[in-house]
Amino acid sequence: MRKAALLAHVACSVGWIGAVAAFLVLAVAGVSASGDVVVRSSYVAMDLLTGYAIVPLALASLITGLVQAVGTEWGLLRHYWVVVKLLVTVVAVAVLLLQVDSIGFLAEAMARPQPPDEVLGGARISLVVHAGAGLVVLLVPMVLSIYKPRGLTRFGRGVERPKTGWVRGR
């Protein structure tokens, strides 16, 4: 059960990173491409990618991460690296959810027959910046998961690790 939960968490987290990387490619194409069809279709594709891949994978990564933390020796609040990972993930999901409407608005604007308004230029650049920064931010939990820096929180120093069940001792 523990390995299945770990597999689900890793798959969702890596999928989230990959989907954001694909989104970044589309955002750059939407800003830099010369062809009107490529520019317009990039934003429609970004909207689909956000709704059907990025948001579900982000939420699944958060949920499976919580399950992993609670069900393993690491605990949710026991180690600083787990707490930082949780905070980064929660902030990343919150920022993502705040951007969903903007992405949908741009997709609708670009799907209209009239040429895109120049006012949308700032919003288009914002998507590139958010996607690039989001990709960098998502690498932080991955690095923490691999290196697992030492350091117990105050809560972690006061809690004895269980030796049986799903939670494995060292």
mmCIF file with all atom_site columns, C-alpha atoms in Angstrom:
data_model
loop_
_atom_site.group_PDB
_atom_site.id
_atom_site.type_symbol
_atom_site.label_atom_id
_atom_site.label_alt_id
_atom_site.label_comp_id
_atom_site.label_asym_id
_atom_site.label_entity_id
_atom_site.label_seq_id
_atom_site.pdbx_PDB_ins_code
_atom_site.Cartn_x
_atom_site.Cartn_y
_atom_site.Cartn_z
_atom_site.occupancy
_atom_site.B_iso_or_equiv
_atom_site.pdbx_formal_charge
_atom_site.auth_seq_id
_atom_site.auth_comp_id
_atom_site.auth_asym_id
_atom_site.auth_atom_id
_atom_site.pdbx_PDB_model_num
ATOM 1   C CA . MET A 1 1   ? 0.000   0.000  0.000   1.00 0.00 ? 1   MET A CA 1
ATOM 2   C CA . ARG A 1 2   ? 2.856   2.358  0.905   1.00 0.00 ? 2   ARG A CA 1
ATOM 3   C CA . LYS A 1 3   ? 4.605   1.826  -2.435  1.00 0.00 ? 3   LYS A CA 1
ATOM 4   C CA . ALA A 1 4   ? 1.349   2.335  -4.350  1.00 0.00 ? 4   ALA A CA 1
ATOM 5   C CA . ALA A 1 5   ? 0.817   5.654  -2.554  1.00 0.00 ? 5   ALA A CA 1
ATOM 6   C CA . LEU A 1 6   ? 4.411   6.670  -3.300  1.00 0.00 ? 6   LEU A CA 1
ATOM 7   C CA . LEU A 1 7   ? 3.996   5.710  -6.956  1.00 0.00 ? 7   LEU A CA 1
ATOM 8   C CA . ALA A 1 8   ? 0.788   7.748  -7.220  1.00 0.00 ? 8   ALA A CA 1
ATOM 9   C CA . HIS A 1 9   ? 2.470   10.765 -5.620  1.00 0.00 ? 9   HIS A CA 1
ATOM 10  C CA . VAL A 1 10  ? 5.567   10.616 -7.820  1.00 0.00 ? 10  VAL A CA 1
ATOM 11  C CA . ALA A 1 11  ? 3.480   10.088 -10.982 1.00 0.00 ? 11  ALA A CA 1
ATOM 12  C CA . CYS A 1 12  ? 1.186   13.039 -10.197 1.00 0.00 ? 12  CYS A CA 1
ATOM 13  C CA . SER A 1 13  ? 4.069   15.313 -9.216  1.00 0.00 ? 13  SER A CA 1
ATOM 14  C CA . VAL A 1 14  ? 6.192   14.507 -12.264 1.00 0.00 ? 14  VAL A CA 1
ATOM 15  C CA . GLY A 1 15  ? 3.114   14.784 -14.474 1.00 0.00 ? 15  GLY A CA 1
ATOM 16  C CA . TRP A 1 16  ? 2.402   18.225 -13.010 1.00 0.00 ? 16  TRP A CA 1
ATOM 17  C CA . ILE A 1 17  ? 5.947   19.361 -13.801 1.00 0.00 ? 17  ILE A CA 1
ATOM 18  C CA . GLY A 1 18  ? 5.703   17.982 -17.340 1.00 0.00 ? 18  GLY A CA 1
ATOM 19  C CA . ALA A 1 19  ? 2.337   19.613 -17.952 1.00 0.00 ? 19  ALA A CA 1
ATOM 20  C CA . VAL A 1 20  ? 3.676   22.971 -16.745 1.00 0.00 ? 20  VAL A CA 1
ATOM 21  C CA . ALA A 1 21  ? 6.686   22.557 -19.057 1.00 0.00 ? 21  ALA A CA 1
ATOM 22  C CA . ALA A 1 22  ? 4.301   21.941 -21.984 1.00 0.00 ? 22  ALA A CA 1
ATOM 23  C CA . PHE A 1 23  ? 2.268   24.981 -20.912 1.00 0.00 ? 23  PHE A CA 1
ATOM 24  C CA . LEU A 1 24  ? 5.457   27.082 -20.923 1.00 0.00 ? 24  LEU A CA 1
ATOM 25  C CA . VAL A 1 25  ? 6.230   25.958 -24.479 1.00 0.00 ? 25  VAL A CA 1
ATOM 26  C CA . LEU A 1 26  ? 2.726   26.985 -25.580 1.00 0.00 ? 26  LEU A CA 1
ATOM 27  C CA . ALA A 1 27  ? 2.963   30.317 -23.725 1.00 0.00 ? 27  ALA A CA 1
ATOM 28  C CA . VAL A 1 28  ? 6.268   31.141 -25.427 1.00 0.00 ? 28  VAL A CA 1
ATOM 29  C CA . ALA A 1 29  ? 4.785   30.154 -28.797 1.00 0.00 ? 29  ALA A CA 1
ATOM 30  C CA . GLY A 1 30  ? 1.777   32.360 -28.089 1.00 0.00 ? 30  GLY A CA 1
ATOM 31  C CA . VAL A 1 31  ? 4.021   35.370 -27.523 1.00 0.00 ? 31  VAL A CA 1
ATOM 32  C CA . SER A 1 32  ? 6.692   34.754 -30.135 1.00 0.00 ? 32  SER A CA 1
ATOM 33  C CA . ALA A 1 33  ? 5.080   32.934 -33.070 1.00 0.00 ? 33  ALA A CA 1
ATOM 34  C CA . SER A 1 34  ? 4.470   34.932 -36.209 1.00 0.00 ? 34  SER A CA 1
ATOM 35  C CA . GLY A 1 35  ? 1.538   32.933 -37.529 1.00 0.00 ? 35  GLY A CA 1
ATOM 36  C CA . ASP A 1 36  ? -1.908  34.002 -36.334 1.00 0.00 ? 36  ASP A CA 1
ATOM 37  C CA . VAL A 1 37  ? -3.178  30.408 -36.264 1.00 0.00 ? 37  VAL A CA 1
ATOM 38  C CA . VAL A 1 38  ? -0.291  29.245 -34.063 1.00 0.00 ? 38  VAL A CA 1
ATOM 39  C CA . VAL A 1 39  ? -0.724  32.173 -31.664 1.00 0.00 ? 39  VAL A CA 1
ATOM 40  C CA . ARG A 1 40  ? -4.471  31.702 -31.325 1.00 0.00 ? 40  ARG A CA 1
ATOM 41  C CA . SER A 1 41  ? -4.348  27.920 -31.030 1.00 0.00 ? 41  SER A CA 1
ATOM 42  C CA . SER A 1 42  ? -1.623  28.128 -28.370 1.00 0.00 ? 42  SER A CA 1
ATOM 43  C CA . TYR A 1 43  ? -4.009  29.841 -25.955 1.00 0.00 ? 43  TYR A CA 1
ATOM 44  C CA . VAL A 1 44  ? -6.838  27.415 -26.638 1.00 0.00 ? 44  VAL A CA 1
ATOM 45  C CA . ALA A 1 45  ? -4.408  24.539 -26.045 1.00 0.00 ? 45  ALA A CA 1
ATOM 46  C CA . MET A 1 46  ? -3.160  26.184 -22.809 1.00 0.00 ? 46  MET A CA 1
ATOM 47  C CA . ASP A 1 47  ? -6.717  26.386 -21.529 1.00 0.00 ? 47  ASP A CA 1
ATOM 48  C CA . LEU A 1 48  ? -7.322  22.696 -22.296 1.00 0.00 ? 48  LEU A CA 1
ATOM 49  C CA . LEU A 1 49  ? -3.986  21.688 -20.772 1.00 0.00 ? 49  LEU A CA 1
ATOM 50  C CA . THR A 1 50  ? -4.754  23.666 -17.627 1.00 0.00 ? 50  THR A CA 1
ATOM 51  C CA . GLY A 1 51  ? -8.237  22.239 -17.126 1.00 0.00 ? 51  GLY A CA 1
ATOM 52  C CA . TYR A 1 52  ? -7.558  18.635 -18.046 1.00 0.00 ? 52  TYR A CA 1
ATOM 53  C CA . ALA A 1 53  ? -3.973  18.100 -16.886 1.00 0.00 ? 53  ALA A CA 1
ATOM 54  C CA . ILE A 1 54  ? -2.356  20.814 -14.775 1.00 0.00 ? 54  ILE A CA 1
ATOM 55  C CA . VAL A 1 55  ? -5.129  21.453 -12.239 1.00 0.00 ? 55  VAL A CA 1
ATOM 56  C CA . PRO A 1 56  ? -6.025  17.763 -11.722 1.00 0.00 ? 56  PRO A CA 1
ATOM 57  C CA . LEU A 1 57  ? -2.357  16.783 -11.412 1.00 0.00 ? 57  LEU A CA 1
ATOM 58  C CA . ALA A 1 58  ? -1.652  19.648 -8.993  1.00 0.00 ? 58  ALA A CA 1
ATOM 59  C CA . LEU A 1 59  ? -4.556  18.683 -6.748  1.00 0.00 ? 59  LEU A CA 1
ATOM 60  C CA . ALA A 1 60  ? -3.660  14.988 -6.964  1.00 0.00 ? 60  ALA A CA 1
ATOM 61  C CA . SER A 1 61  ? -0.044  15.785 -6.114  1.00 0.00 ? 61  SER A CA 1
ATOM 62  C CA . LEU A 1 62  ? -1.138  17.730 -3.052  1.00 0.00 ? 62  LEU A CA 1
ATOM 63  C CA . ILE A 1 63  ? -3.541  15.012 -1.882  1.00 0.00 ? 63  ILE A CA 1
ATOM 64  C CA . THR A 1 64  ? -1.160  12.115 -2.501  1.00 0.00 ? 64  THR A CA 1
ATOM 65  C CA . GLY A 1 65  ? 1.615   14.093 -0.797  1.00 0.00 ? 65  GLY A CA 1
ATOM 66  C CA . LEU A 1 66  ? -0.554  14.491 2.283   1.00 0.00 ? 66  LEU A CA 1
ATOM 67  C CA . VAL A 1 67  ? -1.290  10.758 2.266   1.00 0.00 ? 67  VAL A CA 1
ATOM 68  C CA . GLN A 1 68  ? 2.430   10.008 1.909   1.00 0.00 ? 68  GLN A CA 1
ATOM 69  C CA . ALA A 1 69  ? 3.393   12.353 4.726   1.00 0.00 ? 69  ALA A CA 1
ATOM 70  C CA . VAL A 1 70  ? 0.792   11.022 7.138   1.00 0.00 ? 70  VAL A CA 1
ATOM 71  C CA . GLY A 1 71  ? 1.386   7.392  6.248   1.00 0.00 ? 71  GLY A CA 1
ATOM 72  C CA . THR A 1 72  ? 5.181   7.238  6.418   1.00 0.00 ? 72  THR A CA 1
ATOM 73  C CA . GLU A 1 73  ? 7.963   7.783  8.900   1.00 0.00 ? 73  GLU A CA 1
ATOM 74  C CA . TRP A 1 74  ? 8.494   11.322 7.630   1.00 0.00 ? 74  TRP A CA 1
ATOM 75  C CA . GLY A 1 75  ? 5.225   12.632 9.010   1.00 0.00 ? 75  GLY A CA 1
ATOM 76  C CA . LEU A 1 76  ? 3.502   15.840 7.985   1.00 0.00 ? 76  LEU A CA 1
ATOM 77  C CA . LEU A 1 77  ? 5.029   18.207 10.537  1.00 0.00 ? 77  LEU A CA 1
ATOM 78  C CA . ARG A 1 78  ? 7.987   16.181 11.778  1.00 0.00 ? 78  ARG A CA 1
ATOM 79  C CA . HIS A 1 79  ? 10.744  17.299 9.351   1.00 0.00 ? 79  HIS A CA 1
ATOM 80  C CA . TYR A 1 80  ? 11.439  20.781 8.037   1.00 0.00 ? 80  TYR A CA 1
ATOM 81  C CA . TRP A 1 81  ? 11.862  19.576 4.465   1.00 0.00 ? 81  TRP A CA 1
ATOM 82  C CA . VAL A 1 82  ? 8.375   18.021 4.481   1.00 0.00 ? 82  VAL A CA 1
ATOM 83  C CA . VAL A 1 83  ? 6.844   21.222 5.890   1.00 0.00 ? 83  VAL A CA 1
ATOM 84  C CA . VAL A 1 84  ? 8.606   23.340 3.239   1.00 0.00 ? 84  VAL A CA 1
ATOM 85  C CA . LYS A 1 85  ? 7.482   20.915 0.540   1.00 0.00 ? 85  LYS A CA 1
ATOM 86  C CA . LEU A 1 86  ? 3.894   21.167 1.769   1.00 0.00 ? 86  LEU A CA 1
ATOM 87  C CA . LEU A 1 87  ? 3.978   24.973 1.904   1.00 0.00 ? 87  LEU A CA 1
ATOM 88  C CA . VAL A 1 88  ? 5.501   25.281 -1.578  1.00 0.00 ? 88  VAL A CA 1
ATOM 89  C CA . THR A 1 89  ? 2.898   22.895 -2.982  1.00 0.00 ? 89  THR A CA 1
ATOM 90  C CA . VAL A 1 90  ? -0.024  24.684 -1.311  1.00 0.00 ? 90  VAL A CA 1
ATOM 91  C CA . VAL A 1 91  ? 1.197   28.079 -2.580  1.00 0.00 ? 91  VAL A CA 1
ATOM 92  C CA . ALA A 1 92  ? 1.774   26.687 -6.086  1.00 0.00 ? 92  ALA A CA 1
ATOM 93  C CA . VAL A 1 93  ? -1.735  25.194 -6.186  1.00 0.00 ? 93  VAL A CA 1
ATOM 94  C CA . ALA A 1 94  ? -3.246  28.466 -4.900  1.00 0.00 ? 94  ALA A CA 1
ATOM 95  C CA . VAL A 1 95  ? -1.424  30.564 -7.517  1.00 0.00 ? 95  VAL A CA 1
ATOM 96  C CA . LEU A 1 96  ? -2.464  28.092 -10.204 1.00 0.00 ? 96  LEU A CA 1
ATOM 97  C CA . LEU A 1 97  ? -6.120  28.266 -9.197  1.00 0.00 ? 97  LEU A CA 1
ATOM 98  C CA . LEU A 1 98  ? -5.949  32.066 -9.242  1.00 0.00 ? 98  LEU A CA 1
ATOM 99  C CA . GLN A 1 99  ? -4.618  31.956 -12.829 1.00 0.00 ? 99  GLN A CA 1
ATOM 100 C CA . VAL A 1 100 ? -7.248  29.591 -14.245 1.00 0.00 ? 100 VAL A CA 1
ATOM 101 C CA . ASP A 1 101 ? -9.741  32.366 -15.048 1.00 0.00 ? 101 ASP A CA 1
ATOM 102 C CA . SER A 1 102 ? -7.079  34.483 -16.789 1.00 0.00 ? 102 SER A CA 1
ATOM 103 C CA . ILE A 1 103 ? -6.061  31.530 -18.928 1.00 0.00 ? 103 ILE A CA 1
ATOM 104 C CA . GLY A 1 104 ? -9.684  30.870 -19.882 1.00 0.00 ? 104 GLY A CA 1
ATOM 105 C CA . PHE A 1 105 ? -10.244 34.555 -20.672 1.00 0.00 ? 105 PHE A CA 1
ATOM 106 C CA . LEU A 1 106 ? -7.224  34.637 -22.993 1.00 0.00 ? 106 LEU A CA 1
ATOM 107 C CA . ALA A 1 107 ? -8.298  31.421 -24.698 1.00 0.00 ? 107 ALA A CA 1
ATOM 108 C CA . GLU A 1 108 ? -11.770 32.853 -25.351 1.00 0.00 ? 108 GLU A CA 1
ATOM 109 C CA . ALA A 1 109 ? -10.334 36.167 -26.588 1.00 0.00 ? 109 ALA A CA 1
ATOM 110 C CA . MET A 1 110 ? -7.960  34.400 -28.963 1.00 0.00 ? 110 MET A CA 1
ATOM 111 C CA . ALA A 1 111 ? -10.704 32.122 -30.305 1.00 0.00 ? 111 ALA A CA 1
ATOM 112 C CA . ARG A 1 112 ? -12.761 35.123 -31.484 1.00 0.00 ? 112 ARG A CA 1
ATOM 113 C CA . PRO A 1 113 ? -12.525 36.038 -35.177 1.00 0.00 ? 113 PRO A CA 1
ATOM 114 C CA . GLN A 1 114 ? -11.336 39.618 -34.627 1.00 0.00 ? 114 GLN A CA 1
ATOM 115 C CA . PRO A 1 115 ? -7.612  40.195 -34.123 1.00 0.00 ? 115 PRO A CA 1
ATOM 116 C CA . PRO A 1 116 ? -6.422  40.063 -30.507 1.00 0.00 ? 116 PRO A CA 1
ATOM 117 C CA . ASP A 1 117 ? -6.399  43.377 -28.695 1.00 0.00 ? 117 ASP A CA 1
ATOM 118 C CA . GLU A 1 118 ? -2.950  44.762 -27.857 1.00 0.00 ? 118 GLU A CA 1
ATOM 119 C CA . VAL A 1 119 ? -4.108  45.101 -24.244 1.00 0.00 ? 119 VAL A CA 1
ATOM 120 C CA . LEU A 1 120 ? -3.824  41.327 -24.000 1.00 0.00 ? 120 LEU A CA 1
ATOM 121 C CA . GLY A 1 121 ? -0.061  41.562 -24.545 1.00 0.00 ? 121 GLY A CA 1
ATOM 122 C CA . GLY A 1 122 ? 0.638   42.038 -20.842 1.00 0.00 ? 122 GLY A CA 1
ATOM 123 C CA . ALA A 1 123 ? -1.540  39.079 -19.930 1.00 0.00 ? 123 ALA A CA 1
ATOM 124 C CA . ARG A 1 124 ? 0.217   36.942 -22.533 1.00 0.00 ? 124 ARG A CA 1
ATOM 125 C CA . ILE A 1 125 ? 3.648   37.825 -21.136 1.00 0.00 ? 125 ILE A CA 1
ATOM 126 C CA . SER A 1 126 ? 2.323   37.154 -17.622 1.00 0.00 ? 126 SER A CA 1
ATOM 127 C CA . LEU A 1 127 ? 1.530   33.567 -18.607 1.00 0.00 ? 127 LEU A CA 1
ATOM 128 C CA . VAL A 1 128 ? 5.116   33.041 -19.757 1.00 0.00 ? 128 VAL A CA 1
ATOM 129 C CA . VAL A 1 129 ? 6.464   34.491 -16.496 1.00 0.00 ? 129 VAL A CA 1
ATOM 130 C CA . HIS A 1 130 ? 4.057   32.498 -14.319 1.00 0.00 ? 130 HIS A CA 1
ATOM 131 C CA . ALA A 1 131 ? 4.746   29.253 -16.169 1.00 0.00 ? 131 ALA A CA 1
ATOM 132 C CA . GLY A 1 132 ? 8.522   29.733 -16.015 1.00 0.00 ? 132 GLY A CA 1
ATOM 133 C CA . ALA A 1 133 ? 8.474   30.675 -12.350 1.00 0.00 ? 133 ALA A CA 1
ATOM 134 C CA . GLY A 1 134 ? 6.039   27.858 -11.622 1.00 0.00 ? 134 GLY A CA 1
ATOM 135 C CA . LEU A 1 135 ? 8.367   25.351 -13.227 1.00 0.00 ? 135 LEU A CA 1
ATOM 136 C CA . VAL A 1 136 ? 11.265  26.555 -11.066 1.00 0.00 ? 136 VAL A CA 1
ATOM 137 C CA . VAL A 1 137 ? 9.080   26.504 -7.938  1.00 0.00 ? 137 VAL A CA 1
ATOM 138 C CA . LEU A 1 138 ? 7.968   22.938 -8.670  1.00 0.00 ? 138 LEU A CA 1
ATOM 139 C CA . LEU A 1 139 ? 11.585  21.826 -8.758  1.00 0.00 ? 139 LEU A CA 1
ATOM 140 C CA . VAL A 1 140 ? 11.995  22.813 -5.070  1.00 0.00 ? 140 VAL A CA 1
ATOM 141 C CA . PRO A 1 141 ? 9.813   19.976 -3.693  1.00 0.00 ? 141 PRO A CA 1
ATOM 142 C CA . MET A 1 142 ? 11.520  17.547 -6.048  1.00 0.00 ? 142 MET A CA 1
ATOM 143 C CA . VAL A 1 143 ? 14.967  18.535 -4.790  1.00 0.00 ? 143 VAL A CA 1
ATOM 144 C CA . LEU A 1 144 ? 13.785  18.336 -1.176  1.00 0.00 ? 144 LEU A CA 1
ATOM 145 C CA . SER A 1 145 ? 12.348  14.857 -1.792  1.00 0.00 ? 145 SER A CA 1
ATOM 146 C CA . ILE A 1 146 ? 15.625  13.599 -3.162  1.00 0.00 ? 146 ILE A CA 1
ATOM 147 C CA . TYR A 1 147 ? 18.054  15.200 -0.693  1.00 0.00 ? 147 TYR A CA 1
ATOM 148 C CA . LYS A 1 148 ? 15.844  15.173 2.442   1.00 0.00 ? 148 LYS A CA 1
ATOM 149 C CA . PRO A 1 149 ? 17.869  17.700 4.448   1.00 0.00 ? 149 PRO A CA 1
ATOM 150 C CA . ARG A 1 150 ? 18.155  16.893 8.138   1.00 0.00 ? 150 ARG A CA 1
ATOM 151 C CA . GLY A 1 151 ? 16.296  18.825 10.763  1.00 0.00 ? 151 GLY A CA 1
ATOM 152 C CA . LEU A 1 152 ? 13.330  18.045 12.929  1.00 0.00 ? 152 LEU A CA 1
ATOM 153 C CA . THR A 1 153 ? 10.675  20.584 13.750  1.00 0.00 ? 153 THR A CA 1
ATOM 154 C CA . ARG A 1 154 ? 9.761   21.241 17.373  1.00 0.00 ? 154 ARG A CA 1
ATOM 155 C CA . PHE A 1 155 ? 6.815   18.918 16.852  1.00 0.00 ? 155 PHE A CA 1
ATOM 156 C CA . GLY A 1 156 ? 9.097   16.255 15.346  1.00 0.00 ? 156 GLY A CA 1
ATOM 157 C CA . ARG A 1 157 ? 11.503  16.301 18.270  1.00 0.00 ? 157 ARG A CA 1
ATOM 158 C CA . GLY A 1 158 ? 8.662   15.600 20.689  1.00 0.00 ? 158 GLY A CA 1
ATOM 159 C CA . VAL A 1 159 ? 7.021   12.720 18.773  1.00 0.00 ? 159 VAL A CA 1
ATOM 160 C CA . GLU A 1 160 ? 8.219   9.129  18.929  1.00 0.00 ? 160 GLU A CA 1
ATOM 161 C CA . ARG A 1 161 ? 8.085   7.227  15.656  1.00 0.00 ? 161 ARG A CA 1
ATOM 162 C CA . PRO A 1 162 ? 5.766   4.211  15.532  1.00 0.00 ? 162 PRO A CA 1
ATOM 163 C CA . LYS A 1 163 ? 7.536   0.943  14.698  1.00 0.00 ? 163 LYS A CA 1
ATOM 164 C CA . THR A 1 164 ? 4.607   -1.035 13.245  1.00 0.00 ? 164 THR A CA 1
ATOM 165 C CA . GLY A 1 165 ? 1.981   -0.778 10.538  1.00 0.00 ? 165 GLY A CA 1
ATOM 166 C CA . TRP A 1 166 ? 2.298   1.219  7.361   1.00 0.00 ? 166 TRP A CA 1
ATOM 167 C CA . VAL A 1 167 ? 4.814   3.577  8.937   1.00 0.00 ? 167 VAL A CA 1
ATOM 168 C CA . ARG A 1 168 ? 8.280   2.093  8.733   1.00 0.00 ? 168 ARG A CA 1
ATOM 169 C CA . GLY A 1 169 ? 11.029  2.785  11.226  1.00 0.00 ? 169 GLY A CA 1
ATOM 170 C CA . ARG A 1 170 ? 14.618  3.328  10.150  1.00 0.00 ? 170 ARG A CA 1
#
